[in-house]
Amino acid sequence: MDNREIADRLDAFASLLDLGDANPYTARAYRRAAETIRGLAVPVAELVESGKVRELRGVGSGIEARLRELVQTGEIRELAELERELAPDLIGLGRYLGLSATRSVELARALQVRSAAELREAAAEGRLRDVPGIGPKIEARLLEALAREPDSQPRHGLLLNRALELVGGIAAALGGEPAGDVRRWRDSCERLAVVCRATDPEPALAAFTALPQVVALVESGERRALGVTIEGVPIELVVAAPDEFGAAMIRATGAAQYVAALEPLPDGTDEHAVYAALGVPWCPPELREAPFRGEPPELVELSDIRGDLHCHTTWSDGRASVEEMALAALARGYEYLAICDHTPAVGAVHGLSPDEVRRQGEEIAAANDKLAPFRVLRGIECDILPDGRLDLPDELLAELDWVQASVHGGQRMPEREMTKRVSEALLNPHVSCLSHPKGRYINRRPENALDLDRVFEIALACGVALEVNGLPDRLDLRGEYVRQALDAGVRVVCSTDAHSVRGLGNMELAVATARRGWARAADVVNAGPLDEVLRR
Ligand SMILES: [Zn+2]
Ligand SMILES: [Zn+2]
């Protein structure tokens, strides 16, 4: 078993633990371990055998035992049992219909069905109402849900990084192209789609049904199928005839209103051919939201980025040292990297005292001696206190090259107070950039009540930039707000807020989010040279 397969099994175990209503921290620990193993350069099987696997971050004795079992026997017995008990295809279909995992299992037991197909059959035969607790009303709702078009279903979107991995994996397995929300880099992906090109659709449809990621089929047609994952997330497969591939890609990628405004689409072997036949310039997928037939701007590209201005090290809650982060940034072709560790008010993790900030400065100076002309910037992620003051004294902030100001605690303030708090901080002359301005965690915590128009005004007047944070569960500012900020004349910074070397890779998510806000390279501070960054 290679690292990828082992990580997939741990992920599957985490999903089933979730479904089995286990302690959420346990499931999260397995997911984190899976992520670590995926990014590992050495085979994890060797580490298990040499007894060194516990040295990996996040691998405790429980996970070590499961890894050992997996490496030695090729399976996790408890996982196999859970899979039998919880019938993933039933759970997937149940979730898709809005039932909890527990409810799906109860339903399956009462109906004595063991698969999604049997559940559908039982529903069609009118047996649902025989189940205790299911009256005609719930039966009607379930039958309607089974018949309903997937687009009208309210559900939780997948985080972009997870959706990219899922759709990318399926597209690669089928030799197709990722489409849907993933291709538009939406922050939360609901429509997942893959488009394949084939004269005969049968092989791709059969391969799709056989994929481990697809636990049940909800619909199938001549050139189209809709499957669901164990989380109940629908995934659409379109198998287009070669001369219709371009139109199929456009339809499977754009938001409904964008596509509707382009219809009727002519045939074409690729998107460029279809756009050309329409007499409309090709449009980057990130902009295919509202109807648009014009000339798109030249959007910022990942390759325009010259440095990262927000990352953490072992001085606070990061996993790598200053020098390790700098070397990784250098390897990405960057010219500079700002080290922005936390300050004490952040609370949950260690924040740097003034003395530590100065000692870190010496470490940064040493790294600069070694790595010049690459430049490590002395930065900080300074908490904005509830009254708008910053968490470090001004004379210390004045020594630094780059100051991120961040709201972490006390985010439930009413809009007026929150806006005042943030505005006050932006007026501090040492602040360079406002971090994750809206403070949301996608699917977990709503946005802070913050009057962005007022923030844009002050940021513009003070020359402060706004961050587009690339953490997959933040992506903050999001696309719509980026566009508003740019319209107001404010510039943005694309940052990763990396807490590890690997975290620097989230720059593509930050850049894609900025692109969704119509950002060009000139709008992005860190697409510019170092002297421009420092002049701010
Ligand atoms: Zn932060
Ligand atoms: Zn941070």
Short mmCIF file of C-alpha atoms in Angstrom, two decimals, residues 1-441:
data_model
loop_
_atom_site.label_atom_id
_atom_site.label_comp_id
_atom_site.label_asym_id
_atom_site.label_seq_id
_atom_site.Cartn_x
_atom_site.Cartn_y
_atom_site.Cartn_z
CA MET A 1 0.00 0.00 0.00
CA ASP A 2 1.37 3.42 -0.85
CA ASN A 3 0.87 6.60 1.16
CA ARG A 4 -2.05 7.68 -0.96
CA GLU A 5 -3.99 4.45 -0.47
CA ILE A 6 -3.29 4.46 3.25
CA ALA A 7 -4.42 8.08 3.53
CA ASP A 8 -7.61 7.24 1.58
CA ARG A 9 -8.41 4.44 4.02
CA LEU A 10 -7.90 6.76 6.99
CA ASP A 11 -10.20 9.32 5.34
CA ALA A 12 -12.82 6.64 4.75
CA PHE A 13 -12.51 5.63 8.38
CA ALA A 14 -12.98 9.27 9.43
CA SER A 15 -16.12 9.58 7.29
CA LEU A 16 -17.60 6.45 8.80
CA LEU A 17 -16.75 7.61 12.31
CA ASP A 18 -18.63 10.82 11.50
CA LEU A 19 -21.57 8.84 10.23
CA GLY A 20 -21.55 6.58 13.24
CA ASP A 21 -21.94 9.69 15.41
CA ALA A 22 -18.53 9.14 17.04
CA ASN A 23 -16.66 11.91 18.84
CA PRO A 24 -16.00 14.54 16.13
CA TYR A 25 -12.45 15.09 17.40
CA THR A 26 -11.59 11.49 16.65
CA ALA A 27 -12.74 11.78 13.05
CA ARG A 28 -10.86 15.04 12.70
CA ALA A 29 -7.68 13.47 14.07
CA TYR A 30 -7.87 10.72 11.43
CA ARG A 31 -8.40 13.28 8.69
CA ARG A 32 -5.44 15.30 9.85
CA ALA A 33 -3.24 12.20 9.96
CA ALA A 34 -4.41 11.30 6.43
CA GLU A 35 -3.39 14.74 5.24
CA THR A 36 0.04 14.44 6.86
CA ILE A 37 0.60 11.04 5.28
CA ARG A 38 -0.44 12.29 1.87
CA GLY A 39 2.25 14.97 2.00
CA LEU A 40 4.94 12.63 3.28
CA ALA A 41 8.07 12.08 1.19
CA VAL A 42 8.86 8.63 2.66
CA PRO A 43 6.60 5.55 2.61
CA VAL A 44 4.57 5.58 5.83
CA ALA A 45 4.67 1.77 5.86
CA GLU A 46 8.41 1.98 6.58
CA LEU A 47 7.84 4.38 9.45
CA VAL A 48 5.27 2.01 10.89
CA GLU A 49 7.68 -0.88 10.66
CA SER A 50 10.60 1.00 12.20
CA GLY A 51 8.32 2.25 15.00
CA LYS A 52 8.89 5.89 14.03
CA VAL A 53 5.39 6.74 12.88
CA ARG A 54 4.51 8.38 16.21
CA GLU A 55 7.00 11.11 15.36
CA LEU A 56 4.60 12.36 12.71
CA ARG A 57 2.45 15.25 13.83
CA GLY A 58 -1.00 14.14 14.86
CA VAL A 59 -0.26 10.41 15.01
CA GLY A 60 -1.00 9.09 18.50
CA SER A 61 -1.19 5.54 19.79
CA GLY A 62 -4.75 4.94 18.45
CA ILE A 63 -3.91 5.99 14.91
CA GLU A 64 -0.58 4.15 15.08
CA ALA A 65 -2.42 0.92 15.94
CA ARG A 66 -4.79 1.37 12.99
CA LEU A 67 -1.87 2.13 10.67
CA ARG A 68 -0.04 -0.99 11.82
CA GLU A 69 -3.13 -3.10 11.18
CA LEU A 70 -3.55 -1.55 7.74
CA VAL A 71 0.09 -2.08 6.77
CA GLN A 72 0.19 -5.64 8.08
CA THR A 73 -3.21 -6.96 6.99
CA GLY A 74 -4.24 -4.57 4.20
CA GLU A 75 -7.41 -3.50 6.03
CA ILE A 76 -8.81 -2.00 9.20
CA ARG A 77 -11.19 -4.54 10.70
CA GLU A 78 -13.32 -1.92 12.44
CA LEU A 79 -13.60 0.01 9.19
CA ALA A 80 -14.75 -3.10 7.34
CA GLU A 81 -17.35 -3.70 10.05
CA LEU A 82 -18.54 -0.10 9.99
CA GLU A 83 -18.84 -0.29 6.23
CA ARG A 84 -21.01 -3.38 6.51
CA GLU A 85 -23.16 -1.93 9.28
CA LEU A 86 -23.53 1.52 7.77
CA ALA A 87 -23.86 0.57 4.07
CA PRO A 88 -22.14 3.61 2.51
CA ASP A 89 -24.43 3.78 -0.51
CA LEU A 90 -27.48 3.98 1.73
CA ILE A 91 -25.88 6.64 3.87
CA GLY A 92 -24.88 8.57 0.75
CA LEU A 93 -28.38 8.41 -0.67
CA GLY A 94 -29.90 9.20 2.74
CA ARG A 95 -27.75 12.30 3.13
CA TYR A 96 -28.65 13.36 -0.37
CA LEU A 97 -32.32 13.09 0.70
CA GLY A 98 -31.68 15.07 3.86
CA LEU A 99 -31.69 12.17 6.35
CA SER A 100 -29.11 11.82 9.10
CA ALA A 101 -26.89 8.73 9.04
CA THR A 102 -28.62 7.29 12.08
CA ARG A 103 -32.03 7.79 10.49
CA SER A 104 -30.88 6.11 7.26
CA VAL A 105 -29.65 3.10 9.17
CA GLU A 106 -32.95 2.86 11.09
CA LEU A 107 -34.89 3.16 7.87
CA ALA A 108 -32.80 0.48 6.17
CA ARG A 109 -33.24 -1.87 9.12
CA ALA A 110 -37.00 -1.34 9.27
CA LEU A 111 -37.37 -1.93 5.54
CA GLN A 112 -34.82 -4.73 5.57
CA VAL A 113 -33.00 -3.18 2.64
CA ARG A 114 -29.23 -3.34 2.27
CA SER A 115 -28.51 -1.05 -0.64
CA ALA A 116 -29.57 2.25 -2.11
CA ALA A 117 -31.24 0.45 -5.03
CA GLU A 118 -33.35 -1.60 -2.62
CA LEU A 119 -34.33 1.53 -0.73
CA ARG A 120 -35.53 3.18 -3.94
CA GLU A 121 -37.44 0.04 -4.81
CA ALA A 122 -39.09 -0.06 -1.40
CA ALA A 123 -40.02 3.62 -1.75
CA ALA A 124 -41.54 3.00 -5.19
CA GLU A 125 -43.59 0.11 -3.80
CA GLY A 126 -45.07 2.37 -1.16
CA ARG A 127 -43.45 0.51 1.73
CA LEU A 128 -41.97 3.64 3.34
CA ARG A 129 -45.20 4.32 5.26
CA ASP A 130 -44.95 0.93 6.99
CA VAL A 131 -41.89 2.18 8.85
CA PRO A 132 -42.67 3.43 12.35
CA GLY A 133 -42.26 7.20 12.45
CA ILE A 134 -42.77 7.69 8.73
CA GLY A 135 -46.22 9.04 8.01
CA PRO A 136 -47.68 9.98 4.65
CA LYS A 137 -46.17 13.46 4.95
CA ILE A 138 -42.56 12.29 5.35
CA GLU A 139 -43.13 9.63 2.73
CA ALA A 140 -44.33 12.28 0.29
CA ARG A 141 -41.32 14.42 1.09
CA LEU A 142 -38.90 11.54 0.50
CA LEU A 143 -40.56 10.50 -2.73
CA GLU A 144 -40.48 14.08 -3.91
CA ALA A 145 -36.81 14.38 -2.94
CA LEU A 146 -36.01 11.24 -4.90
CA ALA A 147 -37.67 12.71 -7.98
CA ARG A 148 -36.35 16.25 -7.56
CA GLU A 149 -33.67 17.83 -9.69
CA PRO A 150 -30.42 18.06 -7.71
CA ASP A 151 -30.04 21.80 -8.30
CA SER A 152 -32.99 22.64 -6.08
CA GLN A 153 -31.59 20.76 -3.09
CA PRO A 154 -30.35 22.82 -0.22
CA ARG A 155 -27.15 21.35 1.12
CA HIS A 156 -23.77 22.08 2.57
CA GLY A 157 -21.14 22.67 -0.06
CA LEU A 158 -17.75 20.99 0.07
CA LEU A 159 -14.69 23.04 0.89
CA LEU A 160 -12.81 23.91 -2.26
CA ASN A 161 -9.68 21.89 -1.44
CA ARG A 162 -11.73 18.75 -0.76
CA ALA A 163 -13.85 19.30 -3.88
CA LEU A 164 -10.73 19.83 -6.02
CA GLU A 165 -9.30 16.56 -4.77
CA LEU A 166 -12.55 14.63 -5.25
CA VAL A 167 -13.41 15.96 -8.70
CA GLY A 168 -9.77 15.93 -9.81
CA GLY A 169 -9.45 12.28 -8.75
CA ILE A 170 -12.60 11.26 -10.60
CA ALA A 171 -11.66 13.23 -13.72
CA ALA A 172 -8.21 11.64 -13.75
CA ALA A 173 -9.64 8.15 -13.28
CA LEU A 174 -12.03 8.62 -16.21
CA GLY A 175 -9.70 10.60 -18.46
CA GLY A 176 -12.10 13.56 -18.31
CA GLU A 177 -11.97 17.22 -17.31
CA PRO A 178 -13.07 18.74 -13.98
CA ALA A 179 -16.01 21.13 -14.44
CA GLY A 180 -18.75 22.51 -12.20
CA ASP A 181 -18.09 24.73 -9.18
CA VAL A 182 -14.54 23.44 -8.81
CA ARG A 183 -13.55 24.82 -12.16
CA ARG A 184 -14.90 28.22 -11.13
CA TRP A 185 -12.97 27.88 -7.82
CA ARG A 186 -16.07 28.56 -5.74
CA ASP A 187 -15.36 28.79 -2.01
CA SER A 188 -17.97 26.15 -1.24
CA CYS A 189 -18.69 23.66 -4.01
CA GLU A 190 -22.18 22.25 -4.53
CA ARG A 191 -22.24 21.28 -8.18
CA LEU A 192 -19.48 18.77 -8.85
CA ALA A 193 -19.11 17.68 -12.43
CA VAL A 194 -16.74 15.87 -14.75
CA VAL A 195 -16.97 15.94 -18.52
CA CYS A 196 -15.55 13.14 -20.67
CA ARG A 197 -15.12 13.02 -24.42
CA ALA A 198 -16.17 9.77 -26.13
CA THR A 199 -18.15 8.58 -29.13
CA ASP A 200 -19.37 5.57 -27.17
CA PRO A 201 -20.46 6.68 -23.66
CA GLU A 202 -20.72 3.18 -22.19
CA PRO A 203 -17.13 2.60 -20.97
CA ALA A 204 -17.00 5.97 -19.14
CA LEU A 205 -20.43 5.47 -17.57
CA ALA A 206 -19.48 1.98 -16.40
CA ALA A 207 -16.14 3.18 -15.02
CA PHE A 208 -17.93 6.01 -13.18
CA THR A 209 -20.34 3.60 -11.47
CA ALA A 210 -17.43 1.42 -10.40
CA LEU A 211 -15.44 4.25 -8.78
CA PRO A 212 -14.87 3.88 -5.03
CA GLN A 213 -15.82 7.53 -4.52
CA VAL A 214 -19.29 6.99 -6.01
CA VAL A 215 -21.36 5.00 -3.53
CA ALA A 216 -24.74 5.15 -5.29
CA LEU A 217 -26.28 6.28 -8.58
CA VAL A 218 -29.17 8.70 -8.31
CA GLU A 219 -29.89 9.11 -12.01
CA SER A 220 -28.52 7.70 -15.20
CA GLY A 221 -29.13 8.56 -18.82
CA GLU A 222 -27.62 7.82 -22.19
CA ARG A 223 -24.74 10.28 -21.83
CA ARG A 224 -25.11 11.40 -18.25
CA ALA A 225 -25.10 9.98 -14.75
CA LEU A 226 -25.51 11.44 -11.30
CA GLY A 227 -23.78 9.63 -8.46
CA VAL A 228 -23.44 10.49 -4.78
CA THR A 229 -20.46 10.27 -2.44
CA ILE A 230 -20.69 8.85 1.04
CA GLU A 231 -21.29 12.40 2.28
CA GLY A 232 -24.35 12.56 0.02
CA VAL A 233 -22.66 15.01 -2.33
CA PRO A 234 -23.94 14.58 -5.88
CA ILE A 235 -21.38 14.26 -8.68
CA GLU A 236 -22.42 14.56 -12.27
CA LEU A 237 -20.75 12.83 -15.18
CA VAL A 238 -21.34 14.03 -18.73
CA VAL A 239 -19.96 11.98 -21.60
CA ALA A 240 -19.99 14.27 -24.62
CA ALA A 241 -19.56 13.25 -28.22
CA PRO A 242 -16.22 14.65 -29.44
CA ASP A 243 -17.76 17.44 -31.54
CA GLU A 244 -20.02 18.51 -28.65
CA PHE A 245 -17.34 18.55 -25.96
CA GLY A 246 -16.88 22.34 -26.00
CA ALA A 247 -20.56 23.10 -25.43
CA ALA A 248 -20.76 20.37 -22.77
CA MET A 249 -17.82 21.92 -20.88
CA ILE A 250 -19.40 25.38 -20.98
CA ARG A 251 -22.74 24.03 -19.72
CA ALA A 252 -21.13 21.94 -16.97
CA THR A 253 -18.91 24.80 -15.79
CA GLY A 254 -20.85 28.07 -15.70
CA ALA A 255 -23.46 29.25 -13.22
CA ALA A 256 -26.97 28.61 -14.59
CA GLN A 257 -27.66 32.27 -15.36
CA TYR A 258 -24.32 32.67 -17.13
CA VAL A 259 -24.94 29.66 -19.38
CA ALA A 260 -28.58 30.59 -20.04
CA ALA A 261 -27.49 33.98 -21.39
CA LEU A 262 -25.13 32.29 -23.89
CA GLU A 263 -27.63 29.69 -25.12
CA PRO A 264 -28.23 28.30 -27.66
CA LEU A 265 -24.66 27.01 -27.82
CA PRO A 266 -23.31 25.76 -31.14
CA ASP A 267 -21.31 22.52 -31.26
CA GLY A 268 -17.55 22.70 -30.95
CA THR A 269 -14.71 20.33 -30.16
CA ASP A 270 -13.49 22.65 -27.38
CA GLU A 271 -14.64 25.77 -25.56
CA HIS A 272 -12.61 28.12 -27.73
CA ALA A 273 -14.41 26.88 -30.84
CA VAL A 274 -17.81 27.45 -29.23
CA TYR A 275 -16.96 30.96 -27.99
CA ALA A 276 -15.52 31.83 -31.39
CA ALA A 277 -18.69 30.65 -33.14
CA LEU A 278 -20.74 32.76 -30.72
CA GLY A 279 -18.57 35.79 -31.41
CA VAL A 280 -17.90 36.11 -27.67
CA PRO A 281 -14.36 36.29 -26.23
CA TRP A 282 -13.36 33.19 -24.21
CA CYS A 283 -14.13 33.79 -20.56
CA PRO A 284 -12.02 32.53 -17.63
CA PRO A 285 -14.15 30.05 -15.65
CA GLU A 286 -13.83 32.14 -12.45
CA LEU A 287 -15.88 34.89 -14.09
CA ARG A 288 -18.71 32.69 -15.34
CA GLU A 289 -21.23 33.75 -12.72
CA ALA A 290 -23.51 36.53 -13.94
CA PRO A 291 -24.27 36.81 -17.69
CA PHE A 292 -21.24 38.34 -19.43
CA ARG A 293 -20.32 38.54 -23.12
CA GLY A 294 -17.63 41.20 -22.98
CA GLU A 295 -13.86 41.20 -23.10
CA PRO A 296 -12.61 39.83 -19.76
CA PRO A 297 -9.78 41.62 -17.97
CA GLU A 298 -6.33 40.05 -17.82
CA LEU A 299 -6.65 38.34 -14.45
CA VAL A 300 -3.79 37.85 -11.99
CA GLU A 301 -2.03 34.49 -12.37
CA LEU A 302 -0.32 32.31 -9.79
CA SER A 303 2.93 32.94 -11.66
CA ASP A 304 2.56 36.71 -11.03
CA ILE A 305 2.97 36.20 -7.28
CA ARG A 306 6.42 37.22 -6.06
CA GLY A 307 6.13 36.51 -2.36
CA ASP A 308 3.87 35.46 0.49
CA LEU A 309 3.10 38.03 3.17
CA HIS A 310 1.41 35.96 5.87
CA CYS A 311 2.80 32.76 7.36
CA HIS A 312 3.55 31.26 10.76
CA THR A 313 6.52 29.43 12.26
CA THR A 314 7.27 27.37 15.37
CA TRP A 315 7.58 30.70 17.23
CA SER A 316 3.76 30.59 17.45
CA ASP A 317 1.57 27.79 16.06
CA GLY A 318 3.42 26.92 12.85
CA ARG A 319 5.25 23.63 12.25
CA ALA A 320 8.42 24.83 10.55
CA SER A 321 11.24 27.21 11.48
CA VAL A 322 11.87 30.63 9.94
CA GLU A 323 14.60 29.20 7.74
CA GLU A 324 12.56 26.18 6.63
CA MET A 325 9.66 28.43 5.62
CA ALA A 326 12.05 30.78 3.81
CA LEU A 327 13.70 27.94 1.91
CA ALA A 328 10.29 26.61 0.88
CA ALA A 329 9.28 30.07 -0.34
CA LEU A 330 12.55 30.34 -2.25
CA ALA A 331 11.88 26.94 -3.83
CA ARG A 332 8.53 28.29 -5.04
CA GLY A 333 10.41 30.97 -6.89
CA TYR A 334 9.43 33.78 -4.50
CA GLU A 335 11.59 36.81 -3.80
CA TYR A 336 10.29 37.48 -0.29
CA LEU A 337 8.33 36.02 2.61
CA ALA A 338 6.87 37.79 5.64
CA ILE A 339 6.93 35.86 8.91
CA CYS A 340 3.76 36.86 10.77
CA ASP A 341 3.42 34.95 14.02
CA HIS A 342 0.69 35.63 16.57
CA THR A 343 0.62 38.08 19.49
CA PRO A 344 -0.47 37.16 23.06
CA ALA A 345 -4.15 38.22 22.79
CA VAL A 346 -4.84 35.43 20.27
CA GLY A 347 -5.31 33.21 23.34
CA ALA A 348 -5.73 29.71 21.98
CA VAL A 349 -2.10 29.37 20.85
CA HIS A 350 1.18 30.94 21.88
CA GLY A 351 1.58 34.59 20.95
CA LEU A 352 4.91 36.42 20.88
CA SER A 353 5.85 38.89 23.62
CA PRO A 354 7.80 42.03 22.58
CA ASP A 355 10.96 40.32 23.75
CA GLU A 356 10.28 37.28 21.59
CA VAL A 357 9.50 39.47 18.58
CA ARG A 358 12.97 41.00 18.94
CA ARG A 359 14.67 37.65 19.39
CA GLN A 360 12.85 36.34 16.33
CA GLY A 361 14.18 39.40 14.51
CA GLU A 362 17.72 38.15 15.14
CA GLU A 363 16.84 34.76 13.68
CA ILE A 364 15.33 36.46 10.65
CA ALA A 365 18.45 38.60 10.19
CA ALA A 366 20.58 35.44 10.25
CA ALA A 367 18.32 33.80 7.66
CA ASN A 368 18.67 36.89 5.48
CA ASP A 369 22.47 36.74 5.69
CA LYS A 370 22.32 33.20 4.46
CA LEU A 371 19.63 33.51 1.78
CA ALA A 372 20.20 36.97 0.23
CA PRO A 373 19.04 38.28 -2.18
CA PHE A 374 15.93 36.43 -1.01
CA ARG A 375 14.37 38.54 1.73
CA VAL A 376 12.64 37.35 4.87
CA LEU A 377 10.50 40.17 6.20
CA ARG A 378 10.00 40.77 9.89
CA GLY A 379 6.24 40.68 10.17
CA ILE A 380 3.59 40.04 12.78
CA GLU A 381 -0.04 38.99 12.87
CA CYS A 382 -1.06 41.46 15.52
CA ASP A 383 -4.40 41.01 17.27
CA ILE A 384 -6.84 43.88 17.18
CA LEU A 385 -8.03 44.24 20.78
CA PRO A 386 -11.77 44.76 21.40
CA ASP A 387 -11.26 48.53 21.74
CA GLY A 388 -9.36 48.78 18.44
CA ARG A 389 -5.89 49.11 19.96
CA LEU A 390 -3.20 46.73 18.74
CA ASP A 391 -1.70 44.00 20.87
CA LEU A 392 1.93 45.27 20.66
CA PRO A 393 3.37 48.71 21.44
CA ASP A 394 3.77 51.13 18.53
CA GLU A 395 7.55 51.45 18.92
CA LEU A 396 7.88 47.70 18.37
CA LEU A 397 5.50 47.69 15.37
CA ALA A 398 7.62 50.48 13.90
CA GLU A 399 10.62 48.13 13.78
CA LEU A 400 8.77 45.63 11.60
CA ASP A 401 8.60 45.38 7.80
CA TRP A 402 5.02 44.12 7.54
CA VAL A 403 2.12 44.23 10.00
CA GLN A 404 -1.02 42.14 9.53
CA ALA A 405 -3.84 43.28 11.81
CA SER A 406 -6.32 40.56 12.78
CA VAL A 407 -9.56 40.17 14.69
CA HIS A 408 -9.51 36.80 16.44
CA GLY A 409 -11.49 36.89 19.71
CA GLY A 410 -14.77 38.67 20.39
CA GLN A 411 -16.15 38.45 16.90
CA ARG A 412 -19.83 38.59 17.76
CA MET A 413 -19.83 42.35 18.18
CA PRO A 414 -22.63 44.34 16.61
CA GLU A 415 -21.72 45.97 13.31
CA ARG A 416 -21.13 49.47 14.63
CA GLU A 417 -18.72 48.31 17.32
CA MET A 418 -16.88 45.87 15.05
CA THR A 419 -16.52 48.49 12.33
CA LYS A 420 -15.19 50.97 14.85
CA ARG A 421 -12.78 48.40 16.27
CA VAL A 422 -11.33 47.52 12.86
CA SER A 423 -11.27 51.13 11.61
CA GLU A 424 -9.36 52.23 14.68
CA ALA A 425 -6.71 49.57 14.00
CA LEU A 426 -6.38 50.53 10.33
CA LEU A 427 -5.67 54.10 11.40
CA ASN A 428 -2.51 52.91 13.17
CA PRO A 429 0.27 54.01 10.80
CA HIS A 430 2.21 50.76 11.21
CA VAL A 431 -0.53 48.48 9.89
CA SER A 432 0.12 47.14 6.38
CA CYS A 433 -2.80 44.77 5.82
CA LEU A 434 -6.08 43.63 7.38
CA SER A 435 -6.12 39.81 7.72
CA HIS A 436 -9.15 37.64 6.89
CA PRO A 437 -11.37 40.75 7.06
CA LYS A 438 -14.74 39.03 7.46
CA GLY A 439 -13.55 36.42 9.95
CA ARG A 440 -15.72 33.62 8.63
CA TYR A 441 -15.06 29.89 8.67
#
